[in-house]
Every structure is written in structure tokens, then in C-alpha cells.
Amino acid sequence: MEDFIKVEDLTFEYVKSEDGTAVRAIDSVSFSVERGSFTAVIGQNGSGKSTLAKNINALLVPTSGRVMVDGLDTSVPEHVWDVRSRVAMVFQNPDNQIVSSIVEDDVAFGPENLGIEPVEIRKRGDEGLTGVEMYDFRKKAPHMLSGGQKQRIAIAGAVAMEPECIVFDEPTAMLDPRGRDEVMSVIKRLNGKGITVLLITHFMEEAAQADKIIVMDRGVKKMEGTPEEIFLRADELKALSLDVPPAVDLAMKLRERGIDIPEGILTIDDMVNCLCR
């Protein structure tokens, strides 16, 4: 598969307004994301995850190094519009993304700003809402919805712009377990339709569902690999103040007790299926 995103020796520094000193949030990070894949980025608060996401969407520009999206250099001003039309973002707090008082108007906001024809906007909006199972709520006021429903509306708005990639910046952080499950189901469904997904998360059970995991710590990439490869390095993760998914932890404890549990157990469903067999 071809690379859709290439991050090459990316360094990003924030400048403090008080004294003008630079704070390095990303330090010489390199990796690639294949078109149509599902990549998760994990790390503690302050590890640089969100800064990384904003560099990919051209909301921030690298201090040094470069980010390429579908062959476009995000630091070139003429490319910004094209980059953002290819890479949509869904943020942590859905209330910060909702701009209209009616659900279907909110979903239409992005395509309207792209200059799409009204008939096409309605088609995209209906398809986006149907895709996140919120079509029946299209005439509702967003503030009357649950957190999980609001986040699904935000995702529908991103989908209506027809991006090739969606970056999710901790989209489930403010949701209860049911809301998290709803949003993750939508994310996996979108990925199944060919949309490239980059998920920033601190929930290990969400990262376990990805094709690849990148582990960040204090702006540095510490690990990169499949979920199986990453979670086998449990001691290294714990040294970074990160945990492993509950199913992985249980599998390790059962193996220590001499029970034959195969490798590759990442989710609760995996564990249930294994024990039932």
C-alpha cells in the first residue's frame, strides 16, 4: 500500500509569549501512514500527540522537518486548502465544534465553506448522518443530545466534506463507556469504507483496534508497531506511565499461572472467544 501521510524528522516548538523562549513539543519524529489504514497514537498528557495531529492537518507548521499529505508539503501556504480538504479533524470536545442550532445545518457547515452546490450539500449531509446513525435526529437541536451523539454529529460533519483521511484527537475522552463504544464503532466503520484514520487516544483498548500504534513520550517517538508488538512490551509501556488493555493484562496473568493463552489477545471479545474455545 502507498503512504498517504509521511512525517519526516518533524520538530515543532511553541514560543512562550511571556519571555519568548521556545518549548519543544515534537522532537525529530518520523513515521508514515498508509492510505486506508488505521493508526493510533498513544502517550501521556504532554507527550505531543495533539501537536502532532495539528501538524498533519496544517493547523501548525513544522519548525523543522516536514509533513507530507498525499504528496503535498503542509508547510507550503498554497497547499493548506488542499491538505485540509483531504484531512478532516474531529476534536475532543464536540461542543467546541458544533456551530449551528440544528443538526443538519451543522453537518452542512463544512461543505458550505468548500463552496459545494446546495443539492450536493444535502446529499452529503444525509449520507453523513446516515453513516453515523443520526439521520433521525437531523431536525434536533445539538444541545439536546448526549455527548456520544454530539460527537457522532461532529464526525458526520467531517465525513460530509468527503476527506480521504480523518484525524481524531481524543474524540472519546469526554464520553462515558457507552458513548466511547458508539464513536469507536463509527470510526471502525469509516475505516472499513477506505477512509484513512489517525486516532489520538489514551485508551489502550481503543488503540488495540488499530493496524499500527505509535507511542509518544515528551515529544519523542518511543515505539512503533502492530498492537501485538507494542503490547508485548508491557514493561516498557509501564515505564512510560502507560498501561496495556485489560484483556492483554489478563492474558499475561493467566499465562503466568500456566494457562495456555495464545498471543494476540487484545480485546475483551478476543479473550471471551479464547476462553470459550
GROMACS .gro file of C-alpha atoms in nm:
model
  277
    1MET     CA    1   0.000   0.000   0.000
    2GLU     CA    2   0.113   0.356  -0.068
    3ASP     CA    3   0.183   0.612   0.204
    4PHE     CA    4  -0.083   0.881   0.245
    5ILE     CA    5   0.096   1.068   0.526
    6LYS     CA    6   0.473   1.099   0.566
    7VAL     CA    7   0.620   1.266   0.873
    8GLU     CA    8   0.991   1.326   0.818
    9ASP     CA    9   1.215   1.437   1.106
   10LEU     CA   10   0.937   1.663   1.237
   11THR     CA   11   1.028   1.913   1.507
   12PHE     CA   12   0.782   2.169   1.642
   13GLU     CA   13   0.847   2.438   1.901
   14TYR     CA   14   0.599   2.664   2.074
   15VAL     CA   15   0.723   3.010   2.166
   16LYS     CA   16   0.623   3.140   2.509
   17SER     CA   17   0.464   3.484   2.481
   18GLU     CA   18   0.594   3.594   2.821
   19ASP     CA   19   0.968   3.567   2.759
   20GLY     CA   20   0.996   3.443   2.400
   21THR     CA   21   1.165   3.114   2.493
   22ALA     CA   22   1.094   2.807   2.278
   23VAL     CA   23   0.938   2.488   2.414
   24ARG     CA   24   0.997   2.178   2.200
   25ALA     CA   25   0.673   1.981   2.178
   26ILE     CA   26   0.781   1.744   1.896
   27ASP     CA   27   1.143   1.633   1.862
   28SER     CA   28   1.265   1.474   1.536
   29VAL     CA   29   0.970   1.239   1.480
   30SER     CA   30   0.939   1.029   1.164
   31PHE     CA   31   0.675   0.777   1.056
   32SER     CA   32   0.432   0.707   0.772
   33VAL     CA   33   0.062   0.624   0.750
   34GLU     CA   34  -0.058   0.401   0.467
   35ARG     CA   35  -0.363   0.501   0.266
   36GLY     CA   36  -0.675   0.335   0.405
   37SER     CA   37  -0.505   0.221   0.726
   38PHE     CA   38  -0.597   0.275   1.092
   39THR     CA   39  -0.313   0.417   1.303
   40ALA     CA   40  -0.336   0.501   1.674
   41VAL     CA   41  -0.107   0.741   1.860
   42ILE     CA   42  -0.082   0.695   2.237
   43GLY     CA   43   0.106   0.873   2.512
   44GLN     CA   44   0.064   1.061   2.838
   45ASN     CA   45  -0.063   1.419   2.853
   46GLY     CA   46   0.213   1.645   2.726
   47SER     CA   47   0.363   1.376   2.504
   48GLY     CA   48   0.297   1.578   2.188
   49LYS     CA   49   0.003   1.380   2.047
   50SER     CA   50  -0.227   1.674   1.977
   51THR     CA   51   0.056   1.889   1.844
   52LEU     CA   52   0.140   1.607   1.605
   53ALA     CA   53  -0.223   1.591   1.489
   54LYS     CA   54  -0.236   1.966   1.420
   55ASN     CA   55   0.083   1.947   1.214
   56ILE     CA   56  -0.073   1.679   0.995
   57ASN     CA   57  -0.380   1.896   0.931
   58ALA     CA   58  -0.165   2.207   0.864
   59LEU     CA   59  -0.313   2.387   1.165
   60LEU     CA   60   0.051   2.409   1.273
   61VAL     CA   61   0.360   2.431   1.053
   62PRO     CA   62   0.681   2.239   1.138
   63THR     CA   63   0.969   2.429   1.296
   64SER     CA   64   1.191   2.189   1.103
   65GLY     CA   65   1.144   1.868   0.909
   66ARG     CA   66   0.831   1.826   0.704
   67VAL     CA   67   0.488   1.664   0.685
   68MET     CA   68   0.363   1.535   0.350
   69VAL     CA   69  -0.007   1.461   0.293
   70ASP     CA   70  -0.088   1.283  -0.032
   71GLY     CA   71   0.233   1.428  -0.177
   72LEU     CA   72   0.161   1.783  -0.054
   73ASP     CA   73   0.403   1.963   0.179
   74THR     CA   74   0.190   2.111   0.462
   75SER     CA   75   0.435   2.399   0.514
   76VAL     CA   76   0.365   2.541   0.167
   77PRO     CA   77   0.089   2.805   0.205
   78GLU     CA   78  -0.060   2.721  -0.135
   79HIS     CA   79  -0.114   2.362  -0.020
   80VAL     CA   80  -0.306   2.436   0.301
   81TRP     CA   81  -0.653   2.433   0.146
   82ASP     CA   82  -0.584   2.108  -0.041
   83VAL     CA   83  -0.438   1.944   0.270
   84ARG     CA   84  -0.740   2.035   0.482
   85SER     CA   85  -0.979   1.914   0.213
   86ARG     CA   86  -0.802   1.577   0.228
   87VAL     CA   87  -0.758   1.558   0.608
   88ALA     CA   88  -1.051   1.644   0.834
   89MET     CA   89  -1.021   1.670   1.213
   90VAL     CA   90  -1.252   1.571   1.496
   91PHE     CA   91  -1.154   1.714   1.834
   92GLN     CA   92  -1.200   1.607   2.194
   93ASN     CA   93  -1.493   1.831   2.290
   94PRO     CA   94  -1.786   1.812   2.045
   95ASP     CA   95  -1.936   2.131   2.191
   96ASN     CA   96  -1.635   2.323   2.055
   97GLN     CA   97  -1.710   2.200   1.701
   98ILE     CA   98  -2.085   2.247   1.681
   99VAL     CA   99  -2.174   2.585   1.530
  100SER     CA  100  -2.543   2.558   1.439
  101SER     CA  101  -2.867   2.520   1.634
  102ILE     CA  102  -3.000   2.242   1.409
  103VAL     CA  103  -2.814   1.915   1.349
  104GLU     CA  104  -2.845   1.906   0.969
  105ASP     CA  105  -2.731   2.270   0.942
  106ASP     CA  106  -2.424   2.190   1.148
  107VAL     CA  107  -2.331   1.895   0.927
  108ALA     CA  108  -2.371   2.120   0.621
  109PHE     CA  109  -2.136   2.386   0.757
  110GLY     CA  110  -1.814   2.229   0.626
  111PRO     CA  111  -1.934   2.157   0.270
  112GLU     CA  112  -2.084   2.508   0.250
  113ASN     CA  113  -1.742   2.654   0.326
  114LEU     CA  114  -1.597   2.441   0.047
  115GLY     CA  115  -1.838   2.606  -0.196
  116ILE     CA  116  -2.032   2.287  -0.269
  117GLU     CA  117  -2.365   2.317  -0.451
  118PRO     CA  118  -2.675   2.308  -0.219
  119VAL     CA  119  -2.814   1.986  -0.370
  120GLU     CA  120  -2.479   1.811  -0.318
  121ILE     CA  121  -2.455   1.952   0.037
  122ARG     CA  122  -2.792   1.799   0.126
  123LYS     CA  123  -2.687   1.465  -0.025
  124ARG     CA  124  -2.357   1.463   0.166
  125GLY     CA  125  -2.527   1.569   0.489
  126ASP     CA  126  -2.789   1.295   0.465
  127GLU     CA  127  -2.523   1.035   0.387
  128GLY     CA  128  -2.300   1.156   0.671
  129LEU     CA  129  -2.584   1.142   0.925
  130THR     CA  130  -2.696   0.802   0.799
  131GLY     CA  131  -2.340   0.673   0.830
  132VAL     CA  132  -2.323   0.763   1.200
  133GLU     CA  133  -2.683   0.650   1.260
  134MET     CA  134  -2.804   1.004   1.340
  135TYR     CA  135  -3.031   1.074   1.041
  136ASP     CA  136  -3.346   1.061   1.256
  137PHE     CA  137  -3.200   1.343   1.469
  138ARG     CA  138  -3.135   1.579   1.177
  139LYS     CA  139  -3.401   1.831   1.289
  140LYS     CA  140  -3.298   1.822   1.656
  141ALA     CA  141  -3.104   2.085   1.849
  142PRO     CA  142  -2.749   1.960   1.920
  143HIS     CA  143  -2.759   2.080   2.282
  144MET     CA  144  -3.041   1.832   2.347
  145LEU     CA  145  -2.821   1.534   2.250
  146SER     CA  146  -2.591   1.317   2.461
  147GLY     CA  147  -2.212   1.356   2.447
  148GLY     CA  148  -2.177   1.048   2.227
  149GLN     CA  149  -2.448   1.172   1.991
  150LYS     CA  150  -2.284   1.514   1.965
  151GLN     CA  151  -1.953   1.353   1.879
  152ARG     CA  152  -2.123   1.148   1.609
  153ILE     CA  153  -2.265   1.473   1.468
  154ALA     CA  154  -1.913   1.618   1.460
  155ILE     CA  155  -1.794   1.307   1.275
  156ALA     CA  156  -2.084   1.336   1.028
  157GLY     CA  157  -1.975   1.694   0.958
  158ALA     CA  158  -1.623   1.573   0.886
  159VAL     CA  159  -1.749   1.291   0.663
  160ALA     CA  160  -1.970   1.534   0.467
  161MET     CA  161  -1.654   1.711   0.350
  162GLU     CA  162  -1.553   1.380   0.186
  163PRO     CA  163  -1.195   1.373   0.316
  164GLU     CA  164  -0.959   1.090   0.239
  165CYS     CA  165  -0.837   1.091   0.599
  166ILE     CA  166  -0.984   1.185   0.937
  167VAL     CA  167  -0.765   1.268   1.236
  168PHE     CA  168  -0.946   1.203   1.564
  169ASP     CA  169  -0.787   1.394   1.853
  170GLU     CA  170  -0.903   1.207   2.167
  171PRO     CA  171  -1.266   1.201   2.045
  172THR     CA  172  -1.386   0.978   2.330
  173ALA     CA  173  -1.202   1.146   2.620
  174MET     CA  174  -1.512   1.325   2.750
  175LEU     CA  175  -1.758   1.040   2.692
  176ASP     CA  176  -1.896   0.763   2.911
  177PRO     CA  177  -1.828   0.398   2.816
  178ARG     CA  178  -2.143   0.374   2.604
  179GLY     CA  179  -2.055   0.695   2.417
  180ARG     CA  180  -1.700   0.568   2.360
  181ASP     CA  181  -1.831   0.244   2.213
  182GLU     CA  182  -2.065   0.437   1.982
  183VAL     CA  183  -1.785   0.657   1.850
  184MET     CA  184  -1.537   0.372   1.808
  185SER     CA  185  -1.796   0.174   1.610
  186VAL     CA  186  -1.835   0.470   1.375
  187ILE     CA  187  -1.457   0.513   1.340
  188LYS     CA  188  -1.409   0.147   1.252
  189ARG     CA  189  -1.697   0.159   1.006
  190LEU     CA  190  -1.547   0.463   0.830
  191ASN     CA  191  -1.209   0.292   0.812
  192GLY     CA  192  -1.379  -0.014   0.666
  193LYS     CA  193  -1.504   0.209   0.384
  194GLY     CA  194  -1.148   0.309   0.296
  195ILE     CA  195  -1.103   0.632   0.494
  196THR     CA  196  -0.756   0.663   0.645
  197VAL     CA  197  -0.786   0.701   1.022
  198LEU     CA  198  -0.536   0.852   1.264
  199LEU     CA  199  -0.666   0.818   1.620
  200ILE     CA  200  -0.506   1.009   1.909
  201THR     CA  201  -0.613   0.834   2.228
  202HIS     CA  202  -0.514   0.747   2.583
  203PHE     CA  203  -0.749   0.446   2.597
  204MET     CA  204  -0.539   0.137   2.530
  205GLU     CA  205  -0.840  -0.075   2.436
  206GLU     CA  206  -0.911   0.172   2.152
  207ALA     CA  207  -0.551   0.164   2.031
  208ALA     CA  208  -0.566  -0.216   2.031
  209GLN     CA  209  -0.817  -0.199   1.743
  210ALA     CA  210  -0.575  -0.017   1.512
  211ASP     CA  211  -0.346  -0.162   1.244
  212LYS     CA  212  -0.046   0.021   1.388
  213ILE     CA  213   0.037   0.204   1.712
  214ILE     CA  214   0.283   0.491   1.761
  215VAL     CA  215   0.392   0.559   2.119
  216MET     CA  216   0.491   0.916   2.207
  217ASP     CA  217   0.667   1.044   2.519
  218ARG     CA  218   0.773   1.406   2.578
  219GLY     CA  219   0.769   1.483   2.208
  220VAL     CA  220   0.972   1.177   2.106
  221LYS     CA  221   0.853   0.866   1.924
  222LYS     CA  222   0.939   0.577   2.156
  223MET     CA  223   0.781   0.281   1.977
  224GLU     CA  224   0.605   0.191   1.654
  225GLY     CA  225   0.448  -0.139   1.557
  226THR     CA  226   0.136  -0.352   1.543
  227PRO     CA  227  -0.079  -0.372   1.859
  228GLU     CA  228   0.057  -0.722   1.923
  229GLU     CA  229   0.417  -0.597   1.901
  230ILE     CA  230   0.355  -0.291   2.119
  231PHE     CA  231   0.158  -0.455   2.398
  232LEU     CA  232   0.407  -0.738   2.431
  233ARG     CA  233   0.642  -0.464   2.560
  234ALA     CA  234   0.427  -0.410   2.868
  235ASP     CA  235   0.720  -0.330   3.097
  236GLU     CA  236   0.843  -0.055   2.862
  237LEU     CA  237   0.492   0.090   2.840
  238LYS     CA  238   0.460   0.096   3.217
  239ALA     CA  239   0.793   0.277   3.239
  240LEU     CA  240   0.630   0.547   3.025
  241SER     CA  241   0.332   0.555   3.268
  242LEU     CA  242   0.115   0.378   3.011
  243ASP     CA  243  -0.096   0.070   3.066
  244VAL     CA  244  -0.197  -0.224   2.849
  245PRO     CA  245  -0.556  -0.317   2.755
  246PRO     CA  246  -0.738  -0.515   3.028
  247ALA     CA  247  -0.755  -0.824   2.804
  248VAL     CA  248  -0.377  -0.814   2.746
  249ASP     CA  249  -0.313  -0.777   3.120
  250LEU     CA  250  -0.545  -1.070   3.198
  251ALA     CA  251  -0.383  -1.285   2.930
  252MET     CA  252  -0.036  -1.224   3.079
  253LYS     CA  253  -0.157  -1.313   3.430
  254LEU     CA  254  -0.322  -1.633   3.308
  255ARG     CA  255  -0.004  -1.736   3.126
  256GLU     CA  256   0.191  -1.679   3.448
  257ARG     CA  257  -0.043  -1.930   3.613
  258GLY     CA  258   0.034  -2.188   3.343
  259ILE     CA  259  -0.285  -2.147   3.138
  260ASP     CA  260  -0.233  -2.181   2.764
  261ILE     CA  261  -0.343  -1.843   2.630
  262PRO     CA  262  -0.222  -1.767   2.275
  263GLU     CA  263  -0.052  -1.442   2.176
  264GLY     CA  264  -0.259  -1.178   2.001
  265ILE     CA  265  -0.531  -1.143   2.267
  266LEU     CA  266  -0.601  -0.768   2.256
  267THR     CA  267  -0.968  -0.710   2.332
  268ILE     CA  268  -1.228  -0.843   2.573
  269ASP     CA  269  -1.402  -1.012   2.278
  270ASP     CA  270  -1.073  -1.187   2.192
  271MET     CA  271  -1.044  -1.312   2.549
  272VAL     CA  272  -1.406  -1.432   2.568
  273ASN     CA  273  -1.368  -1.621   2.240
  274CYS     CA  274  -1.041  -1.775   2.358
  275LEU     CA  275  -1.182  -1.891   2.692
  276CYS     CA  276  -1.497  -2.026   2.530
  277ARG     CA  277  -1.285  -2.239   2.296
   0.00000   0.00000   0.00000
